Coordinates of C-alpha atoms in Angstrom, one line a residue:
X223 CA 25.7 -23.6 -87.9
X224 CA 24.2 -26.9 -89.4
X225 CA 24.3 -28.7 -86.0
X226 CA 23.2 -25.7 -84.2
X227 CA 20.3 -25.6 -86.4
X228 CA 19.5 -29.3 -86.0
X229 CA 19.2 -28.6 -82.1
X230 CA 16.4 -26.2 -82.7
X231 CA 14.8 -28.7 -85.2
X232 CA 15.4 -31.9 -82.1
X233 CA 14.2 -28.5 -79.2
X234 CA 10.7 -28.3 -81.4
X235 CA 10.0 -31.5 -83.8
X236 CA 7.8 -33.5 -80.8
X237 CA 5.7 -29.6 -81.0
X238 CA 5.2 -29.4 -84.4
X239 CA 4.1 -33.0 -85.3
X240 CA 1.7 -33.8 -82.2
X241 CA -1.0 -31.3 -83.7
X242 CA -1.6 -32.9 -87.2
X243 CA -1.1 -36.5 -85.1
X244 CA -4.4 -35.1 -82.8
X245 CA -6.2 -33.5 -86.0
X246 CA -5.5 -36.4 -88.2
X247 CA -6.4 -38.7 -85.6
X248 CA -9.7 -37.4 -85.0
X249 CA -10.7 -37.2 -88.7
X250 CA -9.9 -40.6 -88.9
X251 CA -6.8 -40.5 -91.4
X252 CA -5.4 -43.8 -92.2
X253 CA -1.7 -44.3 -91.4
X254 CA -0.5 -43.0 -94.9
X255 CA -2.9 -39.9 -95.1
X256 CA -1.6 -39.1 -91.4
X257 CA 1.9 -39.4 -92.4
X258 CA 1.1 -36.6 -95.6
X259 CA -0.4 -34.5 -92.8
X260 CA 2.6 -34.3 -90.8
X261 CA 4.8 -33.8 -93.8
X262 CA 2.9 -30.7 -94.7
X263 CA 3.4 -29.4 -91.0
X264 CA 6.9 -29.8 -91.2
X265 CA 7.0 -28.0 -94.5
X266 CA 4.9 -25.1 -93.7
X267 CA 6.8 -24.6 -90.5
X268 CA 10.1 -24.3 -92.5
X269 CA 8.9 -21.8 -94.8
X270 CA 7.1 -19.6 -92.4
X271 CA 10.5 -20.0 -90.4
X272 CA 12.3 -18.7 -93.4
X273 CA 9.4 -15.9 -93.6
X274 CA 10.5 -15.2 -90.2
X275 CA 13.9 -14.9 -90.0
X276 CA 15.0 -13.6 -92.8
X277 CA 12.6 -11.7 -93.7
X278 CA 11.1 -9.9 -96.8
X279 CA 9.7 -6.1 -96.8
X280 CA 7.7 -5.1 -94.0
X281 CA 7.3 -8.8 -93.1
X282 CA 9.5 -10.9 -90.6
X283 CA 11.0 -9.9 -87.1
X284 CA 14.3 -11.0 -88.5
X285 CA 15.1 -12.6 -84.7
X286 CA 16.0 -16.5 -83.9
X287 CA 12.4 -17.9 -84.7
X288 CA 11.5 -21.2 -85.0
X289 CA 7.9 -21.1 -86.4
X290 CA 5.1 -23.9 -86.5
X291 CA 1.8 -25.3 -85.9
X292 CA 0.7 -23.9 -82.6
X293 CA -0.6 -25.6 -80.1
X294 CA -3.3 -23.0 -79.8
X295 CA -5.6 -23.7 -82.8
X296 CA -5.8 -27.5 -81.5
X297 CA -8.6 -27.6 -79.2
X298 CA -11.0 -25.1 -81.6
X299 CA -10.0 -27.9 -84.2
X300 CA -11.0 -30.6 -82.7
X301 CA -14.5 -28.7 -81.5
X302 CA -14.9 -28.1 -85.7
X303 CA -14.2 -32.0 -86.2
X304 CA -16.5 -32.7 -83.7
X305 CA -19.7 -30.5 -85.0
X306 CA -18.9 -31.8 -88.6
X307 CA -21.1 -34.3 -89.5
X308 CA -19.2 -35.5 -93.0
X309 CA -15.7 -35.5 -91.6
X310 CA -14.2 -35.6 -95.0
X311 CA -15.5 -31.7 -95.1
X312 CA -13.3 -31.1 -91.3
X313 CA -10.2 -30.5 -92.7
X314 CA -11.7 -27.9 -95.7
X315 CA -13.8 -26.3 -93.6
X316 CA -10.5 -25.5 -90.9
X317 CA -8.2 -24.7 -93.7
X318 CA -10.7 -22.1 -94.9
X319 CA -11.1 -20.9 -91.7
X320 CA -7.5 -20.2 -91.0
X321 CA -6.8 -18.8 -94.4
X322 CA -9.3 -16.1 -93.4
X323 CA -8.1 -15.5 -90.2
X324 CA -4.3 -15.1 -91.4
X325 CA -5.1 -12.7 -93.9
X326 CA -7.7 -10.7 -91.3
X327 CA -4.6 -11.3 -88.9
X328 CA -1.9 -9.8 -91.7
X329 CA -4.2 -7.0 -92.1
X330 CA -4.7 -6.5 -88.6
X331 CA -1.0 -6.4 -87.3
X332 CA 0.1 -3.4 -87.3
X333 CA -2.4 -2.2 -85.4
X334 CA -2.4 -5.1 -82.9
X335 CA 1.4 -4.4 -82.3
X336 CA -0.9 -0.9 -80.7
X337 CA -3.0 -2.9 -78.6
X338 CA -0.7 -5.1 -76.5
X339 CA -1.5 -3.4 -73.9
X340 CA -4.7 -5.1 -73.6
X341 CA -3.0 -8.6 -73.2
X342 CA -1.2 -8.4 -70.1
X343 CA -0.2 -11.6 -68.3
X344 CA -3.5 -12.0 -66.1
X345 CA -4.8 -12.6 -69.8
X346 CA -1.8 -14.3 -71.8
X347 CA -1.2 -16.6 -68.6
X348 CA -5.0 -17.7 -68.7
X349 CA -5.1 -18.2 -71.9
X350 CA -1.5 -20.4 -72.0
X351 CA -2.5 -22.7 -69.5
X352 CA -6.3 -22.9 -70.7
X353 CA -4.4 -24.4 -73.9
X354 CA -1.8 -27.0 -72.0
X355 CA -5.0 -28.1 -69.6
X356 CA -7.3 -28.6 -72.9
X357 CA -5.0 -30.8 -74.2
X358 CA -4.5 -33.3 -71.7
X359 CA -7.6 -35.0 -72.2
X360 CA -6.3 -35.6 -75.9
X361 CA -2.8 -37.4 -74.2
X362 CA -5.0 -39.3 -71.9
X363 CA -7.1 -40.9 -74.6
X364 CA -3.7 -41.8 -76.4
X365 CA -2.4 -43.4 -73.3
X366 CA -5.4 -46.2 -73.1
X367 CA -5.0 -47.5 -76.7
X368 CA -5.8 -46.7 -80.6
X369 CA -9.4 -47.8 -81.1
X370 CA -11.7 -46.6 -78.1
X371 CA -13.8 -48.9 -79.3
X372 CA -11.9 -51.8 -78.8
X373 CA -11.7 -54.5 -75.9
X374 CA -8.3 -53.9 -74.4
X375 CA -9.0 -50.1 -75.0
X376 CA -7.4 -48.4 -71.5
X377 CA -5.6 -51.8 -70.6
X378 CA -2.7 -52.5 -68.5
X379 CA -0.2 -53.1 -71.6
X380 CA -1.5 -49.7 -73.3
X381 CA -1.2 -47.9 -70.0
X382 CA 1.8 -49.7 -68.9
X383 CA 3.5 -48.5 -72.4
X384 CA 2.7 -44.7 -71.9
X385 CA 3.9 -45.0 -68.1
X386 CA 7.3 -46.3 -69.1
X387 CA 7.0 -43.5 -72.3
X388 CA 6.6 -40.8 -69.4
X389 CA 9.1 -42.2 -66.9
X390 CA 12.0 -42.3 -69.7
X391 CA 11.4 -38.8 -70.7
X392 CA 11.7 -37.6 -67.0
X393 CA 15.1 -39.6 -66.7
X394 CA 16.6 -38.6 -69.3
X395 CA 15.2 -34.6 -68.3
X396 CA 16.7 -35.7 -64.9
X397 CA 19.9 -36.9 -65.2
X398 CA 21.5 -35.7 -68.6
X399 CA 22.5 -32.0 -69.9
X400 CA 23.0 -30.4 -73.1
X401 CA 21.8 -31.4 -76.2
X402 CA 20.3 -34.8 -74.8
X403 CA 18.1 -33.3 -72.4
X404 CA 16.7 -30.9 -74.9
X405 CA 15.6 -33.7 -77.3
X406 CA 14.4 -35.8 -74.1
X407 CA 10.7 -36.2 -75.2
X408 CA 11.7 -36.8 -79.1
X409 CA 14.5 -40.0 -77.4
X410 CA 11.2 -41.0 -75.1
X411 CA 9.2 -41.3 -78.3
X412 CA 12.0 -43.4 -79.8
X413 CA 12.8 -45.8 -76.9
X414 CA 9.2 -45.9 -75.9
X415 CA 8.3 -47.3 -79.8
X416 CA 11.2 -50.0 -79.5
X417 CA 10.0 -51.0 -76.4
X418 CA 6.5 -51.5 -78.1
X419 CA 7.4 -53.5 -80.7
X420 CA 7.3 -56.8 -78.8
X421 CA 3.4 -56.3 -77.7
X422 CA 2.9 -55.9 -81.5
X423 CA 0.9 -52.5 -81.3
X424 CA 3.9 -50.6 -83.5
X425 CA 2.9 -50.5 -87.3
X426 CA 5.2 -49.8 -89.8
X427 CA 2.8 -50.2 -92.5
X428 CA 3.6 -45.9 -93.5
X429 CA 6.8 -46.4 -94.0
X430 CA 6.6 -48.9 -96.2
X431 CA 4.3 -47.3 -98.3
X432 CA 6.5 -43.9 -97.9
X433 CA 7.9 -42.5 -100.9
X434 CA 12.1 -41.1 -100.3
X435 CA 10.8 -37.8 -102.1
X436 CA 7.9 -35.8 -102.5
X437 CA 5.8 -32.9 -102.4
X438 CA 2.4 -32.3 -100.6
X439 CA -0.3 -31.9 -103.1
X440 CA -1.9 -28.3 -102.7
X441 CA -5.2 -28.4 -100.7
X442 CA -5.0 -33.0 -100.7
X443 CA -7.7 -33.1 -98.7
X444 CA -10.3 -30.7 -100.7
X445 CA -10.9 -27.2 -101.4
X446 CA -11.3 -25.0 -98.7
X447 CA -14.9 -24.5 -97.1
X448 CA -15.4 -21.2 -95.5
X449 CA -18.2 -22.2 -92.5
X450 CA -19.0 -18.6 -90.3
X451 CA -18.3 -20.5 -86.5
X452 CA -15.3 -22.3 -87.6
X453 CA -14.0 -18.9 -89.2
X454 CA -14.9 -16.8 -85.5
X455 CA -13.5 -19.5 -83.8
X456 CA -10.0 -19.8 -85.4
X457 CA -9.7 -15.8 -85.6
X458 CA -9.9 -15.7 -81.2
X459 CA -6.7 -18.7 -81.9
X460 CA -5.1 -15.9 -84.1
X461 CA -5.9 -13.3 -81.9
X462 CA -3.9 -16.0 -79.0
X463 CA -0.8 -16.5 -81.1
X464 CA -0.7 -12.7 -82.3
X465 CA -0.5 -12.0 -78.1
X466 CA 1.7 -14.8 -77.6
X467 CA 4.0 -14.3 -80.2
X468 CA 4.3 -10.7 -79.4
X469 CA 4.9 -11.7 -75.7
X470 CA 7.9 -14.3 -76.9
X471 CA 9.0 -11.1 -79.7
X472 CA 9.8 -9.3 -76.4
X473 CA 11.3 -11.5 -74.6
X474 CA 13.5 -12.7 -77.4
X475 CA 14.3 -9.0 -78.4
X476 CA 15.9 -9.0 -74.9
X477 CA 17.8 -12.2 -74.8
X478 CA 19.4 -11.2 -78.1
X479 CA 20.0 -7.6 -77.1
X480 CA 18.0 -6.0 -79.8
X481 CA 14.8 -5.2 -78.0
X482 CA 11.8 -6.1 -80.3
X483 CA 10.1 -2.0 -80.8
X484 CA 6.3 -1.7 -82.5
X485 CA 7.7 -1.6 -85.9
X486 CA 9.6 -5.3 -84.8
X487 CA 6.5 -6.8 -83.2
X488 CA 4.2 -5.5 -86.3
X489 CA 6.9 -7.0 -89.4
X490 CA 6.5 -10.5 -87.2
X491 CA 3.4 -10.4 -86.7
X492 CA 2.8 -10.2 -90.6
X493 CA 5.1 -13.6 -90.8
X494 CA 3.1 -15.4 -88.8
X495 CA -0.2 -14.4 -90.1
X496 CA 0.8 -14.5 -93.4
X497 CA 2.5 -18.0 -93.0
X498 CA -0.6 -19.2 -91.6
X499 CA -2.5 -17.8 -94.7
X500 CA -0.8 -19.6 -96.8
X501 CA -0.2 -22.7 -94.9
X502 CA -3.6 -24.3 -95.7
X503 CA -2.4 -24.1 -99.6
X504 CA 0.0 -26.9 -97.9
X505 CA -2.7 -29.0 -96.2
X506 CA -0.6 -27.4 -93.1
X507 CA -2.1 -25.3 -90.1
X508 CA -2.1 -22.2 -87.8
X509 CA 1.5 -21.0 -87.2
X510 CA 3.0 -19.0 -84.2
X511 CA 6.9 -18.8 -82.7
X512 CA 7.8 -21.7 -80.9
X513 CA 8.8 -20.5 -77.5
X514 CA 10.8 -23.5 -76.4
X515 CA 13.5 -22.5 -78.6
X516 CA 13.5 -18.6 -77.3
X517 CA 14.8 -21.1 -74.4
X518 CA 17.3 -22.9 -76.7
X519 CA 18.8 -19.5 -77.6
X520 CA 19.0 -17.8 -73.6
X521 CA 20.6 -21.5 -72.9
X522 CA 23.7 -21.6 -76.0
X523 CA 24.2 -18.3 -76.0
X524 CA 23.5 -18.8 -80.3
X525 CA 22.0 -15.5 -81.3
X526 CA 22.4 -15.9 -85.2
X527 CA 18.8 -15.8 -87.0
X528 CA 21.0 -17.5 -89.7
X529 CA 21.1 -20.5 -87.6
X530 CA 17.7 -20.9 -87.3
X531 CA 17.1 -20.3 -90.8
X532 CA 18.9 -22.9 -91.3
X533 CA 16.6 -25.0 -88.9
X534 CA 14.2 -24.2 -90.9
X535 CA 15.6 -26.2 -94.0
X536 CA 16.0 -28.8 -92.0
X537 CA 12.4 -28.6 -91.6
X538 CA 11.6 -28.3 -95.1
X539 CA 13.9 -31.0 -96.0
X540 CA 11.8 -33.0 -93.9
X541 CA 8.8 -32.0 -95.2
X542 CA 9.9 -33.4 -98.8
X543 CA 10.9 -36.8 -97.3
X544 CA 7.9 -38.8 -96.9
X545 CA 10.0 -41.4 -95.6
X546 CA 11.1 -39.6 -92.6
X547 CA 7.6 -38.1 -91.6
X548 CA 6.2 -41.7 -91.8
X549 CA 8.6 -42.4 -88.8
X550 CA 6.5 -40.6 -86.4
X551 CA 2.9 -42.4 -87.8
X552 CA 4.7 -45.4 -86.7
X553 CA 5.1 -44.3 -82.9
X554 CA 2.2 -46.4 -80.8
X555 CA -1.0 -44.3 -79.6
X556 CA 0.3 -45.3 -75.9
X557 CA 3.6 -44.0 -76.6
X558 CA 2.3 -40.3 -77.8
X559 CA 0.0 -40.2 -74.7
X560 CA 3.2 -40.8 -72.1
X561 CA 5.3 -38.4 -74.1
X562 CA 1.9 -36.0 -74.2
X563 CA 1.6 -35.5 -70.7
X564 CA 5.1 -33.8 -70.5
X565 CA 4.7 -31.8 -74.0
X566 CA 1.1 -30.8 -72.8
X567 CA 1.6 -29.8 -69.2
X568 CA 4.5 -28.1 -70.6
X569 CA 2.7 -25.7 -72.1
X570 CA 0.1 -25.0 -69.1
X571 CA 3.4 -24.8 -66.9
X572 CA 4.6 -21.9 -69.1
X573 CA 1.0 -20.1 -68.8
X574 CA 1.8 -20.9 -65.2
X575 CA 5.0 -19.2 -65.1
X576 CA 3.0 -16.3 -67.1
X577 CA 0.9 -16.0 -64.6
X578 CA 3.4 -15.5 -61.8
X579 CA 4.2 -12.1 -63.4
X580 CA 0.6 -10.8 -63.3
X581 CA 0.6 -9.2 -60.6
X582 CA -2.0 -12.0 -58.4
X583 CA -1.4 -10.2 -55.1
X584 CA -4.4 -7.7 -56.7
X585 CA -8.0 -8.9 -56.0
X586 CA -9.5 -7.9 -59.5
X587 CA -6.5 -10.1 -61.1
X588 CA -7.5 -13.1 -59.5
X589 CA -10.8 -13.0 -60.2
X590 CA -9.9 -12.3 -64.0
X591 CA -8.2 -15.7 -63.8
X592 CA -10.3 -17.7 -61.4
X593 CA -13.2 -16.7 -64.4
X594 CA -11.3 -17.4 -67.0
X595 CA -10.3 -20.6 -66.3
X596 CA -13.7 -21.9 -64.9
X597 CA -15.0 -20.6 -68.0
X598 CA -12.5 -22.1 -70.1
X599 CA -12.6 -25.2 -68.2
X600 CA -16.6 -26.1 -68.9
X601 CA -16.0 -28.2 -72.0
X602 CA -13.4 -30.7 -70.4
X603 CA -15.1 -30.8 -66.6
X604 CA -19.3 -30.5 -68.1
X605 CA -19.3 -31.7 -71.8
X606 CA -23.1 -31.0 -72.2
X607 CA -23.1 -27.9 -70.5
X608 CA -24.0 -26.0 -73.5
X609 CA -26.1 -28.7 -75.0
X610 CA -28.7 -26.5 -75.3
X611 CA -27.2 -24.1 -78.1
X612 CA -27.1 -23.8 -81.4
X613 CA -24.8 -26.2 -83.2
X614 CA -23.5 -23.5 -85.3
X615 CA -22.2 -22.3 -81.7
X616 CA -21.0 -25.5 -80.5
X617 CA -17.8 -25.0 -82.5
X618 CA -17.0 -21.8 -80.9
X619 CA -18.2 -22.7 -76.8
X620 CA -16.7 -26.0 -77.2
X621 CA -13.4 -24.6 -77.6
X622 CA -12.4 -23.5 -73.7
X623 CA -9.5 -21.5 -75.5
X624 CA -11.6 -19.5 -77.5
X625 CA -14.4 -18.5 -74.2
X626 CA -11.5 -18.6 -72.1
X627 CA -9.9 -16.3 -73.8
X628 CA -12.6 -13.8 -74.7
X629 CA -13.7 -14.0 -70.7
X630 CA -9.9 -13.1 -69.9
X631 CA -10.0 -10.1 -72.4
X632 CA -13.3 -8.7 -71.5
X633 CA -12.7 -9.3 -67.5
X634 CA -8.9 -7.8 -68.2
X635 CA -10.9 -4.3 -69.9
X636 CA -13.8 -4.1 -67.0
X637 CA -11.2 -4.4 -64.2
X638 CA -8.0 -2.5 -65.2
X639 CA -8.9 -0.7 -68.5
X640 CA -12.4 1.1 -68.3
X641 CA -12.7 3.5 -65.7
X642 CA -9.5 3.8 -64.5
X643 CA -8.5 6.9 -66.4
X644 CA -4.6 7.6 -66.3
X645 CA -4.2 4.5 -64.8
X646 CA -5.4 2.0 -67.2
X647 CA -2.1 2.6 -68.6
X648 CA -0.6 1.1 -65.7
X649 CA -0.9 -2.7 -67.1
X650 CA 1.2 -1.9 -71.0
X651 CA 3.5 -5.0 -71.1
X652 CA 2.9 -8.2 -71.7
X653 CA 6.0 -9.6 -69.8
X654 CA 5.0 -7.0 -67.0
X655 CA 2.4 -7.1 -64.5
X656 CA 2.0 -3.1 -64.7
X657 CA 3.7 -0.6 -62.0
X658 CA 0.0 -0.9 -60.3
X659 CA 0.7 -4.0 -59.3
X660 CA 4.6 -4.1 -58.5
X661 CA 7.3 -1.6 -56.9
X662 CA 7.6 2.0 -58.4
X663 CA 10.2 1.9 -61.5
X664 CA 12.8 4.4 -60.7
X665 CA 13.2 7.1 -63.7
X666 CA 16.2 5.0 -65.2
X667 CA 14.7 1.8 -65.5
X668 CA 11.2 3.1 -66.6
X669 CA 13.6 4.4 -69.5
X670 CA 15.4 0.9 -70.1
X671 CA 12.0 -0.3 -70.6
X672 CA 10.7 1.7 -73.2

């Protein structure tokens, strides 16, 4: 159990620290501050595992969950740093934001668990890759150096040092099994930082400063602000990990042979919102299941939620060592922007392989993504684009999760919802393309499915 646990910690820890390591970075956190962020994350993303798996009342699936800071929220969080002119308000003004949102999302659940049929994978597939290509801009910049403002900023050693980051990762993906290739990018973080330590851009200043034990302060970084456009644009990111964690509910319900019904999908659903309400109290962020472990469980064959509990402490455990968060404030820029590319185009291969099951062969489909995505895509391919608006609606438009997703949703309801009658319920399931779109079910399997 302990070391079957630790795997799902090794499967997700590179996950769950590179969003306060983007968040903190752009706020400008010294080494020590950054180290207390990530601390946090790993806390909160023990307890709302806890929430998760085993549950209290109406609230956890009770399935193998690993729960933390979703990649999701990232991109609208960096848009709020960005139109924040006082960046020691940035972090206030998102933690208010998502405590509203998780407590609009916990009220909202069981009801949501209702609409899933709105969220097919034309939309969730959009919306998954819109967050993996968002985030590669972010890896890029940590590949060319620490301080964009310095001389050897994008330099061959800085470069050089994520390129050998990247190629380690693929090897050890390539050519070992197991355990060892699960923790691949956390050993390519770790090799790449040795390797670093001769060009002198490692700093171990954190951990030296790191205390063995302690406890993150309840809201460190100020009392929550509560800012309208921060608030809209974190509750479309809760909106995404509600669809997406509902998606990964099912398709962990079947791996573990205890298919995930609405009363399932609506008790997790209140986990993760509520752990995200209550994250902020933390100093920690937005959290949503972790599919790479739904992949952990398919692959061992482990189906105990125990186990993952136990994860979870692990996570915890973390979270109260200072010491051992401080480890990752030490890994070079360079070396996070190598490792980044595979952790971020992870996650846009996934919306990829979400896509494949939506059904693309159908015109009205394709242009529900090809939209999507061009409209998701403005901020990173025309920065200025919307130049023109409102700064108050910069945080929202500057987010290509946020439009993307709301063009996906809207598209999705013109072009296979409104109208169609009878057959708007032809696209239910978000792991299904819809039977409009794919062979007749037979009467049997239309039964296995429900």
């Amino acid at each position: 159990m302990m070391t079957s646990g630790l795997q799902h910690v090794a499967a997700m820890y590179a996950g769950v620290v590179a969003p306060p390591l983007i968040v903190g970075a752009a706020v400008g956190l010294s080494a020590k501050e950054l180290t207390f962020l990530t601390g946090a994350s790993l806390l909160t993303a023990g307890l709302a595992t806890f929430l998760q798996t085993l549950g209290i009342w109406k609230i956890g699936a009770r399935l193998p969950f690993v729960n933390g800071v979703t990649f999701a929220g990232v991109a609208p969080m960096l848009a709020i740093i960005d139109q924040t002119e006082n960046k020691d308000d940035a972090l206030p003004i998102i933690f208010g934001a998502i405590i509203v949102a998780g407590l609009l999302g916990f009220i909202a659940a069981p009801f949501f668990s209702k609409l899933i049929r709105f969220f097919p994978p034309v939309v969730t597939g959009s919306v998954i890759t819109l967050i993996g290509v968002s985030l590669m801009p972010v890896a890029f910049g940590w590949a060319q150096g620490p301080v964009p403002e310095a001389d050897d900023y994008g330099s061959m050693k800085y470069l050089g040092l994520a390129g050998i980051t990247l190629v380690i990762v693929l090897l050890i993906r390539r050519f070992t099994s197991g355990f060892v290739k699960q923790i691949a990018v956390l050993l390519g973080l770790v090799i790449g930082t040795v390797i670093a330590v001769p060009f002198g851009v490692t700093d171990f200043s954190a951990v030296g400063e790191a205390d063995i034990v302690g406890f993150p302060t309840p809201f460190h970084f100020g009392a929550p602000q509560f800012a309208a456009a921060a608030i809209i644009s974190m509750c479309v990111v809760m909106i995404v990990s509600m669809t997406e964690s509902t998606a990964d509910m099912l398709a962990l319900g079947e791996i573990v042979e205890r298919p995930a019904d609405e009363k399932t999908i609506a008790a997790g659903l209140r986990a993760d919102t509520l752990g995200s309400a209550l994250s902020p109290f933390f100093n920690g962020f937005m959290a949503s299941a972790f599919a790479q472990n739904i992949g952990l469980v398919a692959m061992t064959k482990i189906r105990s939620r125990f186990v993952v509990a136990v994860g979870g402490g692990f996570l915890v455990l973390m979270g109260l060592c200072p010491i051992a968060a401080s480890l990752i404030a030490t890994v070079p820029r360079p070396v996070l922007g190598g490792a980044g590319v595979v952790l971020f185009g992870s996650v846009a291969a996934s919306g990829i392989q979400t896509l494949a099951k939506a059904g693309l062969e159908k015109d009205n489909n394709v242009l529900i993504v090809a939209v999507a995505l061009a409209v998701g895509l403005i901020p990173i391919a025309a920065p200025e684009f919307y130049h023109a608006f409102p700064e108050t609606a910069m945080i929202i438009l500057d987010s290509g999760i946020s439009t993307g997703c709301v063009a996906a949703v809207v598209l999705n309801l013109v072009f296979n919802h409104i109208g169609k009658g009878k057959d708007a319920e032809d696209v239910t399931h978000p792991m299904e393309a819809g039977e409009d779109l794919a062979e007749p079910r037979t009467e049997k399997e239309t039964a296995t499915a429900h």
